[in-house]
Each structure stands twice: as C-alpha cells, then as structure tokens.
Amino acid sequence: NAGVMQNPRHLVRRRGQEARLRCSPMKGHSHVYWYRQLPEEGLKFMVYLQKENIIDESGMPKERFSAEFPKEGPSILRIQQVVRGDSAAYFCASSPSGGRAFFGQGTRLTVV
Amino acid sequence: TQLLEQSPQFLSIQEGENLTVYCNSSSVFSSLQWYRQEPGEGPVLLVTVVTGGEVKKLKRLTFQFGDARKDSSLHITAAQPGDTGLYLCAGYTGNQFYFGTGTSLTVIP
C-alpha cells in the first residue's frame, strides 16, 4: 500500500507565477490535510478537505491560496502570484476518518 | 488556539542512555499523535493514543497519554544513534492537528 504521494518534491517559481502542489492520499483515505512548514518553525495547519468538500480552511490565507480535492484525482493546493514569503515546505496528510494522519514527503517551494 | 509545548527543545545524549520528552497543553484532545521527522522529509507517524491514561509501547519507545487527555510523554530506553531526529507531538481536535514545538534529539555514538 503506497503512502501519501506528493509531487513535485521540489518546485521553483519566479515571483508572480502560479504554483500547483499535488497530493495523492493513501488508498481508502478520504480526508486530506495541508500543512506549511517554514524554516525553523513548526507545522501550521492550512486546510482540511474531504472528497469534493472543503471542511475547514481557517488556516489558509484569504488571497492567492486555494485547495481542492475532486471526486477523482489528487488534491491540489494552488498558490497564485507567488511571493518570496510563500517559500516553504508544504505537507499533505491523509486519514481514513480524521484523528490519525499519515504525511507525505512534502513539496519544497522556492520563490525566486 | 490550542498550543502544545514540548520539552526539552533540544536534547543531546550518549548512546545507551534513557530519555523522556514531554508534550503539554491546556487543551483536551480527542487523540494525540507522535511523529519523527528527518531533515528534508515528512513527519513519520510513530503512534496514536486515544484514551486517557493509555500507554503504548513500540520496541524501545513508550508513549503515554495523560488521564485528562491534555498531555503526553515519550520515553526512549537505551537510545541509539538511529533515534536521532525531530520528535513532534500533534493533538487532534475539531478539524485539525495542532503540532508541538518539537524536540530535536541527537544520540551520540
């Protein structure tokens, strides 16, 4: 059973471009969480999704950030018009029912 | 905001020693997870505890959930260099996991 798959592992974007981060949850998991980790800081919650629904986006910046988890395919975290402050490691986690989550290896976004 | 404080923040010990890491909060959690994270990698789930007072053992690691489900501890017996890493506790409540500040453990051969 494959783990949580995130791609790409590393992503470089110029300021103003769009970044798309993908997350394929573990088989049978319908709950997905996105977290951001800044250098020397802890993991910060961004958004919690179930299939086709955003359950809690209280940690997501109001502008430029969006997330989706379609009926088919991976969950996508989209960052529009990236700025240098968006540089971070973005982690996705999946859970079969909430309360026990398995993390992917993350996508390291660098904005130049 | 639910805060989880871990102590100590940094720990450097000799191979073979025992150690305990603490995770404390004023909030009640429905479950608590312990993860280990290596540089450049994602957190790897070690254990989930759900019931107040629950104790789980994973080889040389012993995890305990406080009776009130507000705190937890991780005890490592006879630490080995392979135990080196960042240990994170994460409490689950509502719709998210709240992560602790982390304990960076170095085990010296």
XYZ file of N, CA and C in Angstrom:
663
model
N 0.858 -1.178 0.000
C 0.000 0.000 0.000
C 0.894 1.227 0.000
N 0.839 1.969 -1.074
C 1.702 3.130 -1.174
C 1.282 4.159 -0.148
N 2.260 4.958 0.275
C 1.978 6.026 1.210
C 1.403 7.229 0.503
N 1.359 8.335 1.222
C 0.868 9.585 0.659
C 1.917 10.094 -0.337
N 1.480 10.363 -1.537
C 2.404 10.794 -2.577
C 2.208 12.260 -2.884
N 3.295 13.006 -2.789
C 3.249 14.421 -3.139
C 4.192 14.684 -4.301
N 3.758 15.524 -5.195
C 4.657 15.946 -6.261
C 4.325 17.348 -6.720
N 5.341 18.079 -7.170
C 6.731 17.638 -7.207
C 7.363 17.709 -5.820
N 8.528 17.129 -5.649
C 9.235 17.217 -4.376
C 9.845 18.602 -4.210
N 10.303 19.157 -5.307
C 10.891 20.494 -5.294
C 10.278 21.300 -6.428
N 9.970 22.552 -6.149
C 9.346 23.418 -7.139
C 9.943 24.810 -7.012
N 10.437 25.323 -8.127
C 10.976 26.682 -8.148
C 10.084 27.535 -9.023
N 9.646 28.644 -8.483
C 8.793 29.565 -9.227
C 9.341 30.986 -9.090
N 9.162 31.756 -10.153
C 9.502 33.177 -10.085
C 8.327 33.927 -9.462
N 8.641 35.033 -8.843
C 7.594 35.867 -8.260
C 6.519 36.173 -9.293
N 5.263 36.010 -8.913
C 4.147 36.281 -9.806
C 3.615 35.067 -10.537
N 4.368 33.974 -10.543
C 3.891 32.762 -11.203
C 2.941 32.001 -10.284
N 2.356 30.942 -10.841
C 1.464 30.086 -10.069
C 2.194 28.808 -9.670
N 1.885 28.328 -8.480
C 2.431 27.053 -8.019
C 1.272 26.085 -7.789
N 1.435 24.864 -8.314
C 0.430 23.816 -8.098
C 1.091 22.640 -7.415
N 0.574 22.287 -6.248
C 1.124 21.189 -5.480
C 0.083 20.078 -5.432
N 0.540 18.850 -5.706
C -0.394 17.734 -5.784
C -0.184 16.749 -4.643
N -1.276 16.147 -4.239
C -1.230 15.182 -3.153
C -2.186 14.038 -3.451
N -1.639 12.831 -3.547
C -2.473 11.638 -3.695
C -2.511 10.929 -2.357
N -3.686 10.853 -1.734
C -3.769 10.225 -0.409
C -3.557 8.721 -0.493
N -3.389 8.115 0.675
C -3.283 6.663 0.738
C -4.599 6.053 0.276
N -4.511 4.860 -0.238
C -5.698 4.171 -0.739
C -6.719 4.022 0.386
N -7.950 4.385 0.086
C -9.005 4.258 1.079
C -9.168 5.460 1.989
N -8.273 6.431 1.876
C -8.356 7.634 2.715
C -9.129 8.723 1.972
N -10.127 9.279 2.655
C -10.936 10.313 2.014
C -10.774 11.673 2.690
N -9.863 11.761 3.673
C -9.623 13.010 4.383
C -8.215 13.474 4.063
N -8.092 14.735 3.695
C -6.792 15.294 3.337
C -6.565 16.607 4.099
N -5.369 16.765 4.616
C -4.965 17.984 5.318
C -3.730 18.549 4.630
N -3.656 19.868 4.566
C -2.455 20.533 4.065
C -1.845 21.367 5.189
N -0.523 21.254 5.308
C 0.219 21.999 6.313
C 1.399 22.702 5.647
N 1.829 23.796 6.258
C 3.000 24.521 5.780
C 4.029 24.568 6.893
N 5.285 24.384 6.512
C 6.372 24.435 7.480
C 7.417 25.411 6.977
N 7.596 26.480 7.741
C 8.628 27.457 7.416
C 9.912 27.068 8.118
N 11.055 27.504 7.586
C 12.331 27.175 8.226
C 12.329 27.569 9.698
N 12.756 26.655 10.532
C 12.866 26.881 11.979
C 11.511 27.114 12.642
N 10.436 26.778 11.954
C 9.117 26.910 12.560
C 8.389 25.579 12.501
N 7.323 25.491 13.231
C 6.552 24.262 13.280
C 5.592 24.138 12.120
N 4.868 23.038 12.121
C 3.870 22.766 11.096
C 2.596 23.541 11.402
N 2.150 24.311 10.416
C 0.957 25.139 10.584
C -0.160 24.639 9.673
N -1.318 24.451 10.252
C -2.493 23.981 9.515
C -2.922 24.992 8.474
N -3.304 24.475 7.303
C -3.834 25.357 6.262
C -5.295 25.018 5.970
N -5.550 23.751 5.575
C -6.891 23.403 5.123
C -7.134 21.921 5.309
N -8.417 21.600 5.514
C -8.859 20.214 5.676
C -9.967 19.961 4.668
N -9.800 18.900 3.870
C -10.774 18.607 2.826
C -11.212 17.151 2.902
N -12.440 16.933 2.507
C -12.902 15.602 2.187
C -13.294 15.630 0.717
N -13.554 14.492 0.176
C -13.843 14.418 -1.263
C -14.869 15.484 -1.656
N -14.446 16.361 -2.557
C -15.292 17.394 -3.154
C -15.752 18.468 -2.157
N -15.255 18.441 -0.940
C -15.684 19.431 0.048
C -14.509 20.007 0.817
N -14.548 21.302 1.035
C -13.622 21.957 1.947
C -14.304 22.013 3.310
N -13.705 21.342 4.296
C -14.323 21.261 5.610
C -13.873 22.422 6.499
N -12.587 22.749 6.438
C -12.048 23.798 7.296
C -10.871 24.441 6.573
N -10.992 25.704 6.246
C -9.897 26.420 5.583
C -9.434 27.592 6.436
N -9.591 27.462 7.734
C -9.290 28.570 8.636
C -7.815 28.940 8.660
N -6.935 28.049 8.234
C -5.510 28.346 8.239
C -4.984 28.831 6.896
N -5.833 28.956 5.951
C -5.413 29.333 4.606
C -5.486 30.849 4.445
N -4.444 31.459 3.891
C -4.532 32.892 3.586
C -5.729 33.160 2.678
N -6.366 34.281 2.906
C -7.625 34.580 2.183
C -7.391 34.828 0.710
N -6.245 35.317 0.366
C -5.979 35.636 -1.037
C -4.886 34.727 -1.586
N -4.972 34.445 -2.840
C -3.981 33.748 -3.657
C -3.916 32.246 -3.402
N -4.422 31.754 -2.290
C -4.341 30.332 -1.972
C -5.714 29.680 -2.160
N -5.700 28.485 -2.746
C -6.930 27.710 -2.856
C -6.580 26.233 -2.834
N -7.555 25.422 -2.471
C -7.334 23.984 -2.421
C -8.583 23.268 -2.894
N -8.363 22.092 -3.451
C -9.479 21.272 -3.888
C -9.120 19.804 -3.732
N -10.154 18.982 -3.638
C -9.991 17.537 -3.553
C -11.140 16.949 -4.362
N -10.929 16.804 -5.660
C -12.015 16.373 -6.532
C -12.389 14.918 -6.307
N -13.534 14.538 -6.880
C -14.007 13.164 -6.751
C -12.984 12.178 -7.305
N -12.374 12.568 -8.399
C -11.329 11.734 -8.991
C -10.032 12.530 -9.029
N -8.940 11.887 -8.740
C -7.651 12.554 -8.844
C -7.142 13.095 -7.528
N -5.950 13.688 -7.569
C -5.300 14.131 -6.342
C -5.897 15.421 -5.798
N -5.549 15.708 -4.574
C -5.854 17.019 -4.008
C -4.815 18.011 -4.546
N -5.250 19.220 -4.786
C -4.379 20.264 -5.339
C -4.385 21.464 -4.403
N -3.193 21.934 -4.076
C -3.043 23.227 -3.398
C -2.475 24.185 -4.427
N -3.179 25.267 -4.662
C -2.788 26.221 -5.691
C -2.437 27.557 -5.049
N -1.296 28.070 -5.445
C -0.871 29.389 -4.958
C -0.674 30.271 -6.179
N -1.464 31.306 -6.253
C -1.362 32.225 -7.398
C -0.449 33.390 -7.050
N 0.202 33.905 -8.078
C 1.056 35.096 -7.931
C 1.984 34.965 -6.720
N 2.802 33.942 -6.749
C 3.646 33.640 -5.588
C 4.576 34.804 -5.262
N 4.853 34.920 -3.954
C 5.804 35.914 -3.451
C 6.869 35.167 -2.662
N 7.966 35.861 -2.353
C 9.090 35.198 -1.675
C 8.659 34.574 -0.353
N 7.718 35.220 0.321
C 7.258 34.707 1.616
C 6.504 33.389 1.535
N 6.163 32.973 0.309
C 5.489 31.680 0.159
C 6.486 30.522 0.162
N 7.771 30.833 0.090
C 8.791 29.779 0.107
C 8.698 29.005 1.417
N 8.500 27.696 1.287
C 8.301 26.861 2.473
C 8.187 25.416 2.018
N 8.096 24.529 2.985
C 7.763 23.132 2.704
C 6.279 22.960 2.949
N 5.597 22.382 1.980
C 4.161 22.156 2.089
C 3.929 20.644 2.196
N 3.244 20.261 3.264
C 2.991 18.852 3.501
C 1.504 18.546 3.413
N 1.237 17.404 2.853
C -0.110 16.885 2.784
C -0.181 15.654 3.679
N -1.306 15.469 4.331
C -1.530 14.276 5.140
C -2.896 13.702 4.797
N -2.999 12.394 4.858
C -4.304 11.781 4.621
C -4.697 10.907 5.803
N -5.998 10.722 5.940
C -6.540 9.970 7.060
C -7.785 9.216 6.595
N -8.022 8.042 7.150
C -9.235 7.319 6.768
C -10.497 7.935 7.359
N -10.322 8.617 8.514
C -11.533 9.127 9.162
C -11.267 10.328 10.056
N -10.111 10.920 9.951
C -9.757 12.004 10.860
C -9.167 11.443 12.138
N -8.224 12.153 12.741
C -7.660 11.733 14.015
C -6.419 10.881 13.928
N -6.040 10.434 12.792
C -4.816 9.635 12.631
C -4.341 9.881 11.207
N -3.287 10.648 11.068
C -2.900 11.114 9.736
C -1.496 10.681 9.362
N -1.342 10.379 8.087
C -0.061 9.977 7.528
C 0.378 11.055 6.547
N 1.620 11.483 6.710
C 2.120 12.597 5.918
C 2.913 12.122 4.703
N 2.865 12.942 3.670
C 3.724 12.749 2.523
C 5.092 13.348 2.772
N 5.951 13.281 1.772
C 7.319 13.759 1.925
C 7.443 15.251 1.674
N 6.360 15.858 1.235
C 6.355 17.302 1.128
C 6.801 17.815 -0.237
N 6.407 19.041 -0.513
C 6.888 19.780 -1.670
C 7.598 21.019 -1.146
N 8.842 21.175 -1.553
C 9.604 22.345 -1.140
C 9.528 23.399 -2.228
N 8.827 24.467 -1.908
C 8.622 25.553 -2.855
C 9.647 26.653 -2.602
N 10.323 27.031 -3.655
C 11.259 28.153 -3.584
C 10.810 29.203 -4.585
N 10.620 30.401 -4.112
C 10.220 31.514 -4.975
C 11.431 32.413 -5.171
N 11.793 32.613 -6.423
C 12.990 33.419 -6.712
C 12.599 34.724 -7.406
N -6.533 29.319 20.194
C -5.551 28.452 19.540
C -5.011 27.445 20.539
N -5.088 26.177 20.150
C -4.548 25.151 21.034
C -3.043 25.098 20.876
N -2.331 25.247 21.995
C -0.882 25.223 21.948
C -0.369 23.966 22.607
N 0.608 23.349 21.960
C 1.275 22.192 22.520
C 2.731 22.552 22.724
N 3.172 22.497 23.956
C 4.563 22.804 24.249
C 5.321 21.525 24.543
N 6.452 21.389 23.869
C 7.284 20.229 24.083
C 8.534 20.626 24.852
N 8.986 19.719 25.686
C 10.243 19.937 26.393
C 10.980 18.620 26.539
N 12.301 18.646 26.487
C 13.090 19.830 26.159
C 13.027 20.132 24.669
N 13.501 21.294 24.284
C 13.520 21.658 22.877
C 14.679 20.956 22.164
N 15.796 20.849 22.861
C 16.967 20.167 22.314
C 17.469 19.170 23.358
N 17.951 18.037 22.881
C 18.451 17.015 23.781
C 19.587 16.267 23.093
N 20.746 16.232 23.758
C 21.896 15.520 23.220
C 22.366 14.536 24.281
N 22.347 13.245 23.950
C 22.681 12.224 24.939
C 23.611 11.187 24.326
N 24.209 10.394 25.204
C 25.087 9.319 24.764
C 24.255 8.075 24.446
N 24.754 7.316 23.522
C 24.129 6.041 23.181
C 23.971 5.190 24.442
N 22.809 4.591 24.588
C 22.568 3.733 25.744
C 21.803 4.405 26.872
N 21.743 5.730 26.845
C 21.011 6.446 27.902
C 19.500 6.399 27.642
N 18.761 6.697 28.690
C 17.304 6.792 28.583
C 16.898 8.266 28.536
N 15.736 8.542 27.970
C 15.282 9.922 27.913
C 13.758 9.963 27.864
N 13.232 11.116 28.275
C 11.792 11.347 28.206
C 11.532 12.713 27.597
N 10.598 12.760 26.675
C 10.163 14.002 26.042
C 8.716 14.241 26.463
N 8.421 15.500 26.776
C 7.092 15.853 27.274
C 6.360 16.750 26.284
N 5.056 16.570 26.268
C 4.182 17.340 25.379
C 3.002 17.795 26.228
N 2.879 19.099 26.453
C 1.883 19.615 27.391
C 0.987 20.659 26.758
N -0.255 20.638 27.190
C -1.226 21.605 26.681
C -2.286 21.866 27.744
N -2.975 22.967 27.605
C -4.120 23.241 28.476
C -5.414 22.808 27.807
N -5.299 22.289 26.593
C -6.479 21.873 25.829
C -6.646 20.358 25.868
N -7.870 19.923 25.716
C -8.176 18.497 25.648
C -8.212 18.075 24.188
N -7.617 16.936 23.896
C -7.589 16.430 22.527
C -8.297 15.084 22.443
N -8.916 14.838 21.304
C -9.579 13.550 21.105
C -8.556 12.447 20.822
N -7.425 12.813 20.305
C -6.334 11.863 20.108
C -5.027 12.633 20.060
N -3.942 11.911 20.236
C -2.642 12.553 20.178
C -1.695 11.650 19.407
N -0.962 12.259 18.526
C -0.026 11.528 17.687
C 1.413 11.942 18.029
N 2.342 11.009 17.856
C 3.771 11.311 17.909
C 4.355 10.988 16.533
N 5.165 11.935 16.044
C 5.825 11.767 14.757
C 7.324 11.957 14.945
N 8.089 11.397 13.993
C 9.516 11.707 13.918
C 9.790 12.234 12.515
N 10.519 13.316 12.448
C 10.811 13.940 11.169
C 12.314 14.062 10.969
N 12.782 13.602 9.816
C 14.183 13.755 9.434
C 14.304 14.984 8.537
N 15.475 15.591 8.477
C 15.660 16.774 7.616
C 15.281 16.481 6.172
N 14.464 17.350 5.596
C 14.083 17.204 4.202
C 13.008 16.164 3.942
N 12.455 15.599 5.002
C 11.435 14.567 4.845
C 10.155 14.969 5.568
N 9.099 14.212 5.324
C 7.857 14.462 6.019
C 7.817 13.751 7.358
N 6.931 14.179 8.261
C 6.796 13.506 9.552
C 6.321 12.067 9.361
N 6.917 11.159 10.103
C 6.535 9.750 10.046
C 5.781 9.414 11.336
N 4.591 8.885 11.173
C 3.751 8.571 12.336
C 4.342 7.416 13.135
N 4.518 7.655 14.441
C 5.017 6.605 15.338
C 3.865 5.923 16.070
N 2.954 6.724 16.584
C 1.867 6.151 17.387
C 0.708 7.125 17.479
N -0.488 6.576 17.709
C -1.668 7.375 18.036
C -2.218 6.865 19.355
N -2.463 7.769 20.293
C -3.118 7.395 21.543
C -4.445 8.126 21.633
N -5.430 7.435 22.161
C -6.798 7.952 22.120
C -7.426 8.059 23.507
N -7.155 7.088 24.356
C -7.821 7.010 25.658
C -6.956 7.631 26.741
N -7.559 8.412 27.626
C -6.819 8.989 28.746
C -6.153 7.903 29.566
N -4.866 8.088 29.867
C -4.121 7.099 30.626
C -3.528 5.978 29.788
N -3.802 5.999 28.516
C -3.330 4.923 27.630
C -1.811 4.910 27.532
N -1.259 3.711 27.532
C 0.186 3.521 27.352
C 0.395 2.586 26.163
N 1.270 3.010 25.252
C 1.597 2.152 24.113
C 3.106 1.998 24.027
N 3.523 0.791 23.661
C 4.957 0.534 23.525
C 5.269 0.142 22.091
N 6.376 0.695 21.605
C 6.852 0.391 20.264
C 8.342 0.121 20.415
N 8.685 -1.153 20.595
C 10.067 -1.571 20.835
C 10.627 -0.803 22.041
N 11.603 0.059 21.857
C 12.218 0.782 22.978
C 11.498 2.103 23.295
N 10.428 2.384 22.595
C 9.694 3.630 22.807
C 8.399 3.346 23.565
N 8.146 4.148 24.596
C 6.913 4.032 25.368
C 6.201 5.375 25.342
N 4.946 5.353 24.953
C 4.133 6.560 24.828
C 3.013 6.505 25.861
N 2.747 7.638 26.471
C 1.660 7.708 27.439
C 0.802 8.930 27.167
N -0.505 8.759 27.266
C -1.462 9.844 27.122
C -1.963 10.189 28.524
N -1.950 11.448 28.873
C -2.377 11.847 30.203
C -3.834 11.494 30.470
N -4.165 11.328 31.747
C -5.523 10.948 32.134
C -6.564 11.930 31.609
N -6.210 13.217 31.600
C -7.137 14.253 31.152
C -7.045 14.520 29.650
N -6.222 13.765 28.964
C -6.021 13.899 27.512
C -5.543 15.297 27.116
N -4.691 15.872 27.995
C -4.113 17.178 27.672
C -2.611 17.089 27.447
N -1.998 15.993 27.863
C -0.556 15.913 27.771
C -0.127 14.498 27.448
N 1.121 14.385 27.060
C 1.648 13.078 26.674
C 3.149 13.054 26.908
N 3.696 11.863 26.975
C 5.144 11.718 27.099
C 5.630 10.589 26.213
N 6.879 10.728 25.819
C 7.561 9.715 25.023
C 8.836 9.355 25.757
N 8.986 8.105 26.096
C 10.180 7.634 26.794
C 10.932 6.682 25.873
N 12.235 6.930 25.725
C 13.082 6.043 24.926
C 14.091 5.380 25.847
N 14.140 4.086 25.772
C 15.085 3.304 26.581
C 16.294 2.944 25.735
N 17.455 3.087 26.327
C 18.710 2.696 25.654
C 18.790 3.303 24.259
N 18.830 4.611 24.205
C 18.807 5.322 22.929
C 19.955 4.886 22.020
N 19.662 4.881 20.738
C 20.645 4.517 19.717
C 20.796 5.669 18.729
N 21.926 5.737 18.030
C 22.118 6.820 17.053
C 20.991 6.908 16.033
N 20.379 5.784 15.689
C 19.264 5.787 14.750
C 18.022 6.472 15.273
N 17.992 6.787 16.575
C 16.852 7.510 17.155
C 16.974 9.015 16.928
N 18.104 9.447 16.441
C 18.314 10.880 16.196
C 17.259 11.419 15.246
N 16.698 12.560 15.593
C 15.689 13.175 14.740
C 14.866 14.192 15.505
N 13.897 14.756 14.815
C 12.981 15.725 15.423
C 11.690 14.998 15.790
N 11.336 15.039 17.055
C 10.128 14.379 17.538
C 9.036 15.422 17.735
N 7.890 15.143 17.147
C 6.769 16.077 17.177
C 5.541 15.396 17.770
N 4.879 16.078 18.676
C 3.576 15.604 19.115
C 2.510 16.443 18.406
N 1.358 15.848 18.187
C 0.272 16.548 17.499
C -1.061 16.118 18.101
N -1.781 17.067 18.642
C -3.085 16.780 19.208
C -4.173 17.031 18.186
N -5.153 16.147 18.146
C -6.242 16.304 17.177
C -7.513 16.721 17.891
N -8.096 17.798 17.413
C -9.397 18.222 17.909
C -10.062 19.081 16.855
N -11.367 19.035 16.807
C -12.053 19.793 15.761
C -11.691 19.206 14.410
N -11.118 20.013 13.596
C -10.802 19.580 12.236
C -9.326 19.607 11.913
N -8.476 19.685 12.913
C -7.070 19.778 12.590
C -6.181 19.184 13.674
N -4.945 18.965 13.254
C -3.896 18.533 14.160
C -3.100 19.770 14.569
N -2.923 19.918 15.866
C -2.118 21.021 16.390
C -0.761 20.444 16.774
N 0.286 20.973 16.161
C 1.612 20.416 16.369
C 2.355 21.115 17.496
N 3.135 20.317 18.201
C 4.010 20.855 19.219
C 5.209 21.539 18.603
N 6.003 22.133 19.471
C 7.161 22.906 19.050
C 8.339 22.019 18.653
N 8.278 20.742 18.984
C 9.317 19.813 18.559
C 10.447 19.640 19.553
N 11.002 18.432 19.584
C 12.202 18.134 20.374
C 13.235 17.548 19.428
N 14.364 18.226 19.319
C 15.443 17.751 18.460
C 16.383 16.879 19.285
N 16.402 15.585 18.954
C 17.202 14.626 19.706
C 18.439 14.224 18.913
N 19.586 14.261 19.584
C 20.837 13.768 18.994
C 21.389 12.695 19.917
N 21.609 11.511 19.369
C 22.193 10.430 20.147
C 23.619 10.209 19.641
N 24.562 10.419 20.537
C 25.985 10.360 20.179
C 26.510 8.949 20.372
N 27.135 8.393 19.332
C 27.654 7.009 19.453
C 28.741 6.889 20.507
